[in-house]
Amino acid sequence: MLKRIILCLLCLLTAVSGCMAEELPSQAYECEIRMYPDLPEKAMKALLSEYMAPGCEVTYDENMAWCDELLMSGYGWHRSAEAVTEDSERIRNCRETAEKLLRTAYPDNEPELITAMPYQDFEAKTMERSECFELKDGQWFYMDRPLTHELEGALTAAQLNGARERERIEQIDPDWTILQYHPGPVCGLPVGLVLDNGQEYMPFCLTTFIFDAGNHIVSVNLGGSFTANPVRETVVKITVEEALRIAAEKNDGTEIYDWRIRGWEGNAYDFLLKELGCSSIRMRMVSGKTARLVMAVNKKGRLQPAWECSEYYELLMDNEVIQEHHQGPWNFYISAEDGSLLNP
């Protein structure tokens, strides 16, 4: 009987070890990267002219193109915390065009789809998480309160109205589709979504296409890509649990910011609180509860294995958390080799 119990324990330990081995790669590398050159205006025109929406005036620029009367430069060229990858025949048709163009612009580099959804939903979700406005069945809400005339007046006094952005989102054709791509995995690991090399903090190599209802491109921003060459073998020693513990120490949520620090004049803050039916609005920075193992850019400009963690604000109304609040690509990276912050 004792022998059988010991054998069962050994089997269990073997199974657990096997699971851990699957989570952490047996081999990992630090890689030098060589960026593809930017595409000048003429090259963009040659690449895209037959795919742009017909009948519109197109502006071509370095790595960019957009239809002037349909979409101003810059919209949709960010990463949304609420982005999803949907699937449909129409999305597959758009993907065929986008991925053909990406393989032409960046040969020997397989793109990874990270966003595929209606463009109007993409922008509405972004505004919900960054400005607290939510669009439900044609009705706008602010912090879960219907946007009444009185509440809109309070938001205007507090310079938080967002009317221009809300109007722009309402006017987006619901049949438009946004696709976003990222360089494919390097050495078996996905590439980190954010560049934070001590000089820049921005979405890393994020490419965005926006298609109209006829599957023609109305906007594109080629975010760049690269080839990678392993130069040093590394060992992944830090587990996801250890990475999350380090991340929690970075932002433990104890520091709370009152919205009054925005510097509003007069009684704008109190007026807004009255219309929202609460006594305080506060925010606190917290770390996300999940992390993933990726290849992230370090201070030397190389890719190395790291845990991609996130941080965001929790929005508190009368000390009760009502939503997550995201402003920008707030990811940070913890070395999977020694647990250090790549860019503290």
mmCIF file of C-alpha atoms in Angstrom:
data_model
loop_
_atom_site.group_PDB
_atom_site.id
_atom_site.type_symbol
_atom_site.label_atom_id
_atom_site.label_comp_id
_atom_site.label_asym_id
_atom_site.label_seq_id
_atom_site.Cartn_x
_atom_site.Cartn_y
_atom_site.Cartn_z
ATOM 1 C CA MET A 1 0.000 0.000 0.000
ATOM 2 C CA LEU A 2 2.790 2.427 0.951
ATOM 3 C CA LYS A 3 4.617 1.573 -2.271
ATOM 4 C CA ARG A 4 1.473 2.378 -4.275
ATOM 5 C CA ILE A 5 1.101 5.756 -2.531
ATOM 6 C CA ILE A 6 4.749 6.615 -3.252
ATOM 7 C CA LEU A 7 4.290 5.697 -6.918
ATOM 8 C CA CYS A 8 1.176 7.892 -7.113
ATOM 9 C CA LEU A 9 3.089 10.820 -5.584
ATOM 10 C CA LEU A 10 5.935 10.365 -8.062
ATOM 11 C CA CYS A 11 3.455 10.354 -10.947
ATOM 12 C CA LEU A 12 1.867 13.522 -9.610
ATOM 13 C CA LEU A 13 5.238 15.255 -9.295
ATOM 14 C CA THR A 14 6.123 14.201 -12.825
ATOM 15 C CA ALA A 15 2.849 15.604 -14.132
ATOM 16 C CA VAL A 16 3.347 18.903 -12.302
ATOM 17 C CA SER A 17 6.930 19.160 -13.580
ATOM 18 C CA GLY A 18 5.667 18.509 -17.086
ATOM 19 C CA CYS A 19 3.123 21.324 -16.800
ATOM 20 C CA MET A 20 5.805 23.707 -15.557
ATOM 21 C CA ALA A 21 8.051 22.690 -18.436
ATOM 22 C CA GLU A 22 5.268 23.528 -20.872
ATOM 23 C CA GLU A 23 4.803 26.981 -19.328
ATOM 24 C CA LEU A 24 8.482 27.939 -19.456
ATOM 25 C CA PRO A 25 10.524 27.275 -22.611
ATOM 26 C CA SER A 26 13.542 25.014 -22.264
ATOM 27 C CA GLN A 27 15.578 27.341 -24.494
ATOM 28 C CA ALA A 28 15.346 31.097 -24.826
ATOM 29 C CA TYR A 29 17.453 33.723 -26.542
ATOM 30 C CA GLU A 30 18.317 37.375 -26.617
ATOM 31 C CA CYS A 31 18.001 38.596 -30.200
ATOM 32 C CA GLU A 32 19.366 41.476 -32.196
ATOM 33 C CA ILE A 33 16.725 43.051 -34.397
ATOM 34 C CA ARG A 34 17.060 44.794 -37.719
ATOM 35 C CA MET A 35 14.165 47.061 -38.576
ATOM 36 C CA TYR A 36 12.741 47.194 -42.078
ATOM 37 C CA PRO A 37 13.185 50.649 -43.639
ATOM 38 C CA ASP A 38 10.272 53.075 -43.625
ATOM 39 C CA LEU A 39 8.284 53.230 -46.855
ATOM 40 C CA PRO A 40 8.360 56.713 -48.414
ATOM 41 C CA GLU A 41 5.328 58.391 -49.968
ATOM 42 C CA LYS A 42 5.962 57.079 -53.504
ATOM 43 C CA ALA A 43 6.415 53.513 -52.289
ATOM 44 C CA MET A 44 3.180 53.707 -50.281
ATOM 45 C CA LYS A 45 1.300 54.955 -53.329
ATOM 46 C CA ALA A 46 2.676 52.142 -55.488
ATOM 47 C CA LEU A 47 1.790 49.571 -52.825
ATOM 48 C CA LEU A 48 -1.710 50.763 -51.955
ATOM 49 C CA SER A 49 -3.263 52.738 -54.811
ATOM 50 C CA GLU A 50 -5.367 49.888 -56.216
ATOM 51 C CA TYR A 51 -6.691 48.953 -52.763
ATOM 52 C CA MET A 52 -7.789 52.378 -51.499
ATOM 53 C CA ALA A 53 -11.475 53.346 -51.492
ATOM 54 C CA PRO A 54 -12.479 54.557 -54.981
ATOM 55 C CA GLY A 55 -13.606 58.115 -55.579
ATOM 56 C CA CYS A 56 -11.832 59.670 -52.605
ATOM 57 C CA GLU A 57 -8.833 61.958 -52.379
ATOM 58 C CA VAL A 58 -5.991 59.958 -50.847
ATOM 59 C CA THR A 59 -3.067 61.393 -48.900
ATOM 60 C CA TYR A 60 0.093 59.284 -48.951
ATOM 61 C CA ASP A 61 2.859 59.827 -46.438
ATOM 62 C CA GLU A 62 5.739 57.837 -44.977
ATOM 63 C CA ASN A 63 4.247 54.488 -43.850
ATOM 64 C CA MET A 64 0.734 56.009 -43.991
ATOM 65 C CA ALA A 65 -2.212 56.599 -46.295
ATOM 66 C CA TRP A 66 -5.760 57.801 -45.695
ATOM 67 C CA CYS A 67 -8.852 59.042 -47.528
ATOM 68 C CA ASP A 68 -9.144 62.718 -46.656
ATOM 69 C CA GLU A 69 -12.932 63.095 -46.721
ATOM 70 C CA LEU A 70 -13.576 59.831 -44.896
ATOM 71 C CA LEU A 71 -10.979 59.715 -42.171
ATOM 72 C CA MET A 72 -8.458 62.166 -40.796
ATOM 73 C CA SER A 73 -4.908 61.012 -40.207
ATOM 74 C CA GLY A 74 -4.292 59.367 -36.870
ATOM 75 C CA TYR A 75 -7.644 57.876 -35.938
ATOM 76 C CA GLY A 76 -7.539 54.224 -34.986
ATOM 77 C CA TRP A 77 -3.749 54.133 -34.857
ATOM 78 C CA HIS A 78 -3.606 53.019 -31.235
ATOM 79 C CA ARG A 79 -4.029 49.823 -29.271
ATOM 80 C CA SER A 80 -7.320 49.495 -27.381
ATOM 81 C CA ALA A 81 -7.635 47.654 -24.079
ATOM 82 C CA GLU A 82 -10.967 46.317 -25.360
ATOM 83 C CA ALA A 83 -9.756 45.122 -28.771
ATOM 84 C CA VAL A 84 -10.976 41.681 -29.888
ATOM 85 C CA THR A 85 -10.471 39.433 -32.913
ATOM 86 C CA GLU A 86 -13.806 38.572 -34.477
ATOM 87 C CA ASP A 87 -14.255 36.243 -37.443
ATOM 88 C CA SER A 88 -16.606 36.486 -40.425
ATOM 89 C CA GLU A 89 -16.450 36.090 -44.184
ATOM 90 C CA ARG A 90 -16.051 39.836 -44.562
ATOM 91 C CA ILE A 91 -13.221 40.004 -42.044
ATOM 92 C CA ARG A 92 -11.506 37.116 -43.817
ATOM 93 C CA ASN A 93 -11.723 39.033 -47.119
ATOM 94 C CA CYS A 94 -10.214 42.123 -45.498
ATOM 95 C CA ARG A 95 -7.506 39.977 -43.923
ATOM 96 C CA GLU A 96 -6.558 38.539 -47.301
ATOM 97 C CA THR A 97 -5.860 42.042 -48.628
ATOM 98 C CA ALA A 98 -4.107 43.290 -45.489
ATOM 99 C CA GLU A 99 -1.836 40.277 -45.118
ATOM 100 C CA LYS A 100 -0.901 40.329 -48.798
ATOM 101 C CA LEU A 101 0.211 43.950 -48.406
ATOM 102 C CA LEU A 102 2.099 43.235 -45.183
ATOM 103 C CA ARG A 103 4.032 40.365 -46.738
ATOM 104 C CA THR A 104 4.972 42.676 -49.601
ATOM 105 C CA ALA A 105 6.099 45.468 -47.269
ATOM 106 C CA TYR A 106 7.836 43.147 -44.799
ATOM 107 C CA PRO A 107 9.027 39.971 -46.558
ATOM 108 C CA ASP A 108 10.239 37.075 -44.395
ATOM 109 C CA ASN A 109 8.061 38.288 -41.542
ATOM 110 C CA GLU A 110 4.745 36.638 -40.714
ATOM 111 C CA PRO A 111 2.158 39.103 -39.326
ATOM 112 C CA GLU A 112 0.021 38.251 -36.292
ATOM 113 C CA LEU A 113 -3.593 39.480 -36.214
ATOM 114 C CA ILE A 114 -4.423 41.046 -32.838
ATOM 115 C CA THR A 115 -7.568 43.104 -33.617
ATOM 116 C CA ALA A 116 -10.502 42.447 -35.960
ATOM 117 C CA MET A 117 -13.779 44.178 -35.147
ATOM 118 C CA PRO A 118 -16.173 46.946 -36.271
ATOM 119 C CA TYR A 119 -14.267 50.214 -36.232
ATOM 120 C CA GLN A 120 -17.102 52.113 -34.534
ATOM 121 C CA ASP A 121 -17.070 49.602 -31.656
ATOM 122 C CA PHE A 122 -13.284 49.937 -31.415
ATOM 123 C CA GLU A 123 -13.448 53.717 -30.974
ATOM 124 C CA ALA A 124 -16.458 53.554 -28.642
ATOM 125 C CA LYS A 125 -14.705 51.016 -26.402
ATOM 126 C CA THR A 126 -11.599 53.193 -26.363
ATOM 127 C CA MET A 127 -13.613 56.221 -25.273
ATOM 128 C CA GLU A 128 -15.352 54.174 -22.593
ATOM 129 C CA ARG A 129 -12.054 53.132 -21.026
ATOM 130 C CA SER A 130 -10.247 56.466 -21.411
ATOM 131 C CA GLU A 131 -13.011 59.073 -21.029
ATOM 132 C CA CYS A 132 -15.751 57.155 -19.125
ATOM 133 C CA PHE A 133 -18.343 57.603 -21.904
ATOM 134 C CA GLU A 134 -20.212 54.484 -23.036
ATOM 135 C CA LEU A 135 -22.521 54.157 -26.055
ATOM 136 C CA LYS A 136 -25.419 51.703 -25.555
ATOM 137 C CA ASP A 137 -28.097 51.321 -28.248
ATOM 138 C CA GLY A 138 -27.602 54.895 -29.411
ATOM 139 C CA GLN A 139 -27.656 56.369 -25.871
ATOM 140 C CA TRP A 140 -24.543 57.819 -24.250
ATOM 141 C CA PHE A 141 -23.768 57.139 -20.594
ATOM 142 C CA TYR A 142 -21.149 58.742 -18.358
ATOM 143 C CA MET A 143 -19.905 56.624 -15.454
ATOM 144 C CA ASP A 144 -22.976 54.426 -15.952
ATOM 145 C CA ARG A 145 -25.324 57.448 -15.700
ATOM 146 C CA PRO A 146 -27.499 58.396 -18.725
ATOM 147 C CA LEU A 147 -26.167 61.569 -20.327
ATOM 148 C CA THR A 148 -28.906 64.089 -19.483
ATOM 149 C CA HIS A 149 -28.880 67.782 -20.366
ATOM 150 C CA GLU A 150 -27.949 68.624 -16.766
ATOM 151 C CA LEU A 151 -25.104 66.094 -16.629
ATOM 152 C CA GLU A 152 -23.792 67.324 -19.971
ATOM 153 C CA GLY A 153 -23.760 70.851 -18.562
ATOM 154 C CA ALA A 154 -21.772 69.695 -15.547
ATOM 155 C CA LEU A 155 -19.294 67.891 -17.804
ATOM 156 C CA THR A 156 -18.945 71.003 -19.952
ATOM 157 C CA ALA A 157 -18.152 73.096 -16.870
ATOM 158 C CA ALA A 158 -15.528 70.516 -15.904
ATOM 159 C CA GLN A 159 -14.110 70.478 -19.453
ATOM 160 C CA LEU A 160 -14.959 66.781 -19.781
ATOM 161 C CA ASN A 161 -17.787 67.032 -22.304
ATOM 162 C CA GLY A 162 -16.173 65.002 -25.094
ATOM 163 C CA ALA A 163 -18.895 66.156 -27.489
ATOM 164 C CA ARG A 164 -16.658 66.344 -30.546
ATOM 165 C CA GLU A 165 -15.304 62.840 -30.029
ATOM 166 C CA ARG A 166 -18.778 61.439 -29.334
ATOM 167 C CA GLU A 167 -20.105 63.033 -32.516
ATOM 168 C CA ARG A 168 -17.217 61.591 -34.524
ATOM 169 C CA ILE A 169 -17.913 58.088 -33.212
ATOM 170 C CA GLU A 170 -21.624 58.404 -34.002
ATOM 171 C CA GLN A 171 -20.772 59.326 -37.597
ATOM 172 C CA ILE A 172 -18.486 56.330 -38.210
ATOM 173 C CA ASP A 173 -20.041 53.901 -40.666
ATOM 174 C CA PRO A 174 -20.991 50.809 -38.606
ATOM 175 C CA ASP A 175 -19.896 48.625 -41.546
ATOM 176 C CA TRP A 176 -16.284 49.776 -41.359
ATOM 177 C CA THR A 177 -13.788 47.226 -40.040
ATOM 178 C CA ILE A 178 -10.483 47.703 -38.237
ATOM 179 C CA LEU A 179 -7.670 45.157 -38.448
ATOM 180 C CA GLN A 180 -4.476 45.462 -36.418
ATOM 181 C CA TYR A 181 -1.325 43.407 -36.842
ATOM 182 C CA HIS A 182 1.855 42.797 -34.947
ATOM 183 C CA PRO A 183 5.063 40.944 -35.886
ATOM 184 C CA GLY A 184 4.708 37.197 -35.443
ATOM 185 C CA PRO A 185 6.431 35.201 -32.690
ATOM 186 C CA VAL A 186 10.227 35.306 -32.285
ATOM 187 C CA CYS A 187 11.972 32.171 -30.978
ATOM 188 C CA GLY A 188 8.568 30.725 -30.174
ATOM 189 C CA LEU A 189 7.380 33.685 -28.068
ATOM 190 C CA PRO A 190 4.999 36.518 -29.025
ATOM 191 C CA VAL A 191 6.469 39.999 -29.318
ATOM 192 C CA GLY A 192 5.634 42.550 -26.611
ATOM 193 C CA LEU A 193 2.995 45.092 -27.577
ATOM 194 C CA VAL A 194 4.773 48.177 -26.223
ATOM 195 C CA LEU A 195 8.139 49.747 -26.963
ATOM 196 C CA ASP A 196 9.707 51.081 -23.766
ATOM 197 C CA ASN A 197 13.430 51.409 -24.363
ATOM 198 C CA GLY A 198 13.988 54.389 -22.087
ATOM 199 C CA GLN A 199 13.549 56.818 -24.972
ATOM 200 C CA GLU A 200 10.139 55.932 -26.403
ATOM 201 C CA TYR A 201 6.940 54.571 -24.900
ATOM 202 C CA MET A 202 4.474 53.647 -27.606
ATOM 203 C CA PRO A 203 2.788 50.713 -29.371
ATOM 204 C CA PHE A 204 5.584 48.647 -30.897
ATOM 205 C CA CYS A 205 5.315 47.797 -34.610
ATOM 206 C CA LEU A 206 1.510 48.120 -34.518
ATOM 207 C CA THR A 207 0.018 48.176 -38.029
ATOM 208 C CA THR A 208 -3.582 49.332 -38.525
ATOM 209 C CA PHE A 209 -5.920 48.937 -41.506
ATOM 210 C CA ILE A 210 -9.437 50.368 -41.681
ATOM 211 C CA PHE A 211 -11.715 49.036 -44.426
ATOM 212 C CA ASP A 212 -15.012 50.465 -45.685
ATOM 213 C CA ALA A 213 -18.173 48.441 -46.341
ATOM 214 C CA GLY A 214 -16.861 47.477 -49.790
ATOM 215 C CA ASN A 215 -13.622 46.059 -48.342
ATOM 216 C CA HIS A 216 -11.583 49.011 -49.640
ATOM 217 C CA ILE A 217 -8.942 50.641 -47.455
ATOM 218 C CA VAL A 218 -9.773 54.081 -46.037
ATOM 219 C CA SER A 219 -6.789 54.308 -43.694
ATOM 220 C CA VAL A 220 -3.557 52.429 -43.109
ATOM 221 C CA ASN A 221 -0.577 52.960 -40.843
ATOM 222 C CA LEU A 222 2.313 50.544 -41.299
ATOM 223 C CA GLY A 223 3.906 50.412 -37.872
ATOM 224 C CA GLY A 224 7.099 48.696 -38.979
ATOM 225 C CA SER A 225 8.601 45.250 -38.555
ATOM 226 C CA PHE A 226 11.978 43.567 -38.208
ATOM 227 C CA THR A 227 14.095 40.470 -38.611
ATOM 228 C CA ALA A 228 15.569 38.865 -35.494
ATOM 229 C CA ASN A 229 18.892 37.092 -35.000
ATOM 230 C CA PRO A 230 19.628 35.149 -31.767
ATOM 231 C CA VAL A 231 22.908 36.305 -30.194
ATOM 232 C CA ARG A 232 22.819 34.911 -26.661
ATOM 233 C CA GLU A 233 21.152 31.940 -25.023
ATOM 234 C CA THR A 234 19.246 32.781 -21.854
ATOM 235 C CA VAL A 235 17.390 30.834 -19.191
ATOM 236 C CA VAL A 236 13.829 31.676 -18.147
ATOM 237 C CA LYS A 237 14.017 31.516 -14.359
ATOM 238 C CA ILE A 238 11.155 33.774 -13.276
ATOM 239 C CA THR A 239 7.710 32.169 -13.099
ATOM 240 C CA VAL A 240 4.479 33.992 -13.848
ATOM 241 C CA GLU A 241 3.619 33.962 -10.133
ATOM 242 C CA GLU A 242 6.922 35.663 -9.296
ATOM 243 C CA ALA A 243 6.403 38.205 -12.082
ATOM 244 C CA LEU A 244 2.927 39.084 -10.815
ATOM 245 C CA ARG A 245 4.295 39.509 -7.303
ATOM 246 C CA ILE A 246 6.972 41.909 -8.589
ATOM 247 C CA ALA A 247 4.324 43.784 -10.579
ATOM 248 C CA ALA A 248 2.082 44.089 -7.526
ATOM 249 C CA GLU A 249 4.955 45.631 -5.568
ATOM 250 C CA LYS A 250 5.350 48.213 -8.326
ATOM 251 C CA ASN A 251 1.710 49.316 -8.061
ATOM 252 C CA ASP A 252 -0.128 48.001 -5.022
ATOM 253 C CA GLY A 253 -3.131 50.316 -5.349
ATOM 254 C CA THR A 254 -2.559 52.089 -2.043
ATOM 255 C CA GLU A 255 -2.007 55.532 -3.587
ATOM 256 C CA ILE A 256 -5.345 57.116 -4.466
ATOM 257 C CA TYR A 257 -5.800 60.264 -6.549
ATOM 258 C CA ASP A 258 -8.768 62.556 -6.028
ATOM 259 C CA TRP A 259 -10.190 64.101 -9.180
ATOM 260 C CA ARG A 260 -10.006 67.461 -7.437
ATOM 261 C CA ILE A 261 -6.287 67.561 -8.285
ATOM 262 C CA ARG A 262 -7.265 68.249 -11.899
ATOM 263 C CA GLY A 263 -7.251 71.922 -10.934
ATOM 264 C CA TRP A 264 -10.855 72.711 -11.789
ATOM 265 C CA GLU A 265 -11.903 76.263 -11.028
ATOM 266 C CA GLY A 266 -14.895 77.295 -8.950
ATOM 267 C CA ASN A 267 -17.454 74.642 -8.083
ATOM 268 C CA ALA A 268 -17.168 72.575 -11.295
ATOM 269 C CA TYR A 269 -16.127 69.471 -9.346
ATOM 270 C CA ASP A 270 -18.972 69.779 -6.822
ATOM 271 C CA PHE A 271 -21.449 70.450 -9.642
ATOM 272 C CA LEU A 272 -20.370 67.238 -11.387
ATOM 273 C CA LEU A 273 -20.573 65.212 -8.160
ATOM 274 C CA LYS A 274 -24.114 66.463 -7.603
ATOM 275 C CA GLU A 275 -25.263 65.406 -11.070
ATOM 276 C CA LEU A 276 -23.628 61.994 -10.654
ATOM 277 C CA GLY A 277 -25.226 61.551 -7.238
ATOM 278 C CA CYS A 278 -22.005 60.822 -5.369
ATOM 279 C CA SER A 279 -19.664 62.494 -2.906
ATOM 280 C CA SER A 280 -16.282 61.666 -4.462
ATOM 281 C CA ILE A 281 -14.578 60.399 -7.615
ATOM 282 C CA ARG A 282 -11.123 58.956 -7.181
ATOM 283 C CA MET A 283 -8.604 56.819 -9.054
ATOM 284 C CA ARG A 284 -5.844 54.437 -8.040
ATOM 285 C CA MET A 285 -3.161 52.763 -10.102
ATOM 286 C CA VAL A 286 -3.159 48.963 -9.878
ATOM 287 C CA SER A 287 -1.379 46.122 -11.643
ATOM 288 C CA GLY A 288 -3.211 43.621 -13.806
ATOM 289 C CA LYS A 289 -3.854 40.103 -12.545
ATOM 290 C CA THR A 290 -2.364 38.287 -15.539
ATOM 291 C CA ALA A 291 0.958 38.287 -17.391
ATOM 292 C CA ARG A 292 2.272 36.589 -20.500
ATOM 293 C CA LEU A 293 5.753 35.558 -21.557
ATOM 294 C CA VAL A 294 6.929 37.579 -24.564
ATOM 295 C CA MET A 295 10.012 38.922 -26.305
ATOM 296 C CA ALA A 296 10.351 42.564 -25.238
ATOM 297 C CA VAL A 297 12.792 45.306 -26.221
ATOM 298 C CA ASN A 298 15.449 45.938 -23.572
ATOM 299 C CA LYS A 299 17.753 48.926 -23.019
ATOM 300 C CA LYS A 300 20.220 47.597 -25.599
ATOM 301 C CA GLY A 301 17.493 47.608 -28.254
ATOM 302 C CA ARG A 302 17.439 43.812 -28.324
ATOM 303 C CA LEU A 303 14.587 41.400 -27.755
ATOM 304 C CA GLN A 304 14.738 39.283 -24.625
ATOM 305 C CA PRO A 305 12.264 37.009 -22.795
ATOM 306 C CA ALA A 306 10.163 39.031 -20.383
ATOM 307 C CA TRP A 307 6.824 38.944 -18.643
ATOM 308 C CA GLU A 308 4.410 41.477 -20.112
ATOM 309 C CA CYS A 309 2.390 42.961 -17.258
ATOM 310 C CA SER A 310 -0.182 45.735 -17.303
ATOM 311 C CA GLU A 311 -1.229 48.603 -15.119
ATOM 312 C CA TYR A 312 -4.311 50.774 -15.204
ATOM 313 C CA TYR A 313 -6.451 53.036 -13.071
ATOM 314 C CA GLU A 314 -9.403 51.756 -11.124
ATOM 315 C CA LEU A 315 -12.142 54.365 -11.067
ATOM 316 C CA LEU A 316 -13.818 54.682 -7.669
ATOM 317 C CA MET A 317 -17.110 56.395 -6.970
ATOM 318 C CA ASP A 318 -17.760 56.789 -3.240
ATOM 319 C CA ASN A 319 -14.909 54.279 -2.687
ATOM 320 C CA GLU A 320 -16.581 51.630 -4.870
ATOM 321 C CA VAL A 321 -14.749 50.496 -8.007
ATOM 322 C CA ILE A 322 -16.993 51.137 -11.005
ATOM 323 C CA GLN A 323 -14.641 50.455 -13.931
ATOM 324 C CA GLU A 324 -11.092 50.102 -15.221
ATOM 325 C CA HIS A 325 -9.699 53.286 -16.707
ATOM 326 C CA HIS A 326 -7.044 53.013 -19.426
ATOM 327 C CA GLN A 327 -5.061 55.846 -20.963
ATOM 328 C CA GLY A 328 -2.510 54.628 -23.472
ATOM 329 C CA PRO A 329 -0.590 51.338 -23.784
ATOM 330 C CA TRP A 330 0.292 50.878 -20.132
ATOM 331 C CA ASN A 331 2.282 47.671 -20.309
ATOM 332 C CA PHE A 332 5.613 47.088 -18.617
ATOM 333 C CA TYR A 333 8.120 44.265 -18.799
ATOM 334 C CA ILE A 334 9.845 42.165 -16.157
ATOM 335 C CA SER A 335 12.931 40.219 -17.201
ATOM 336 C CA ALA A 336 12.179 36.495 -17.258
ATOM 337 C CA GLU A 337 15.862 35.886 -16.577
ATOM 338 C CA ASP A 338 16.410 37.822 -13.342
ATOM 339 C CA GLY A 339 13.133 39.573 -12.431
ATOM 340 C CA SER A 340 14.388 43.111 -13.050
ATOM 341 C CA LEU A 341 12.238 45.770 -14.684
ATOM 342 C CA LEU A 342 13.512 46.253 -18.211
ATOM 343 C CA ASN A 343 12.859 49.989 -17.890
ATOM 344 C CA PRO A 344 12.092 50.940 -14.281
#
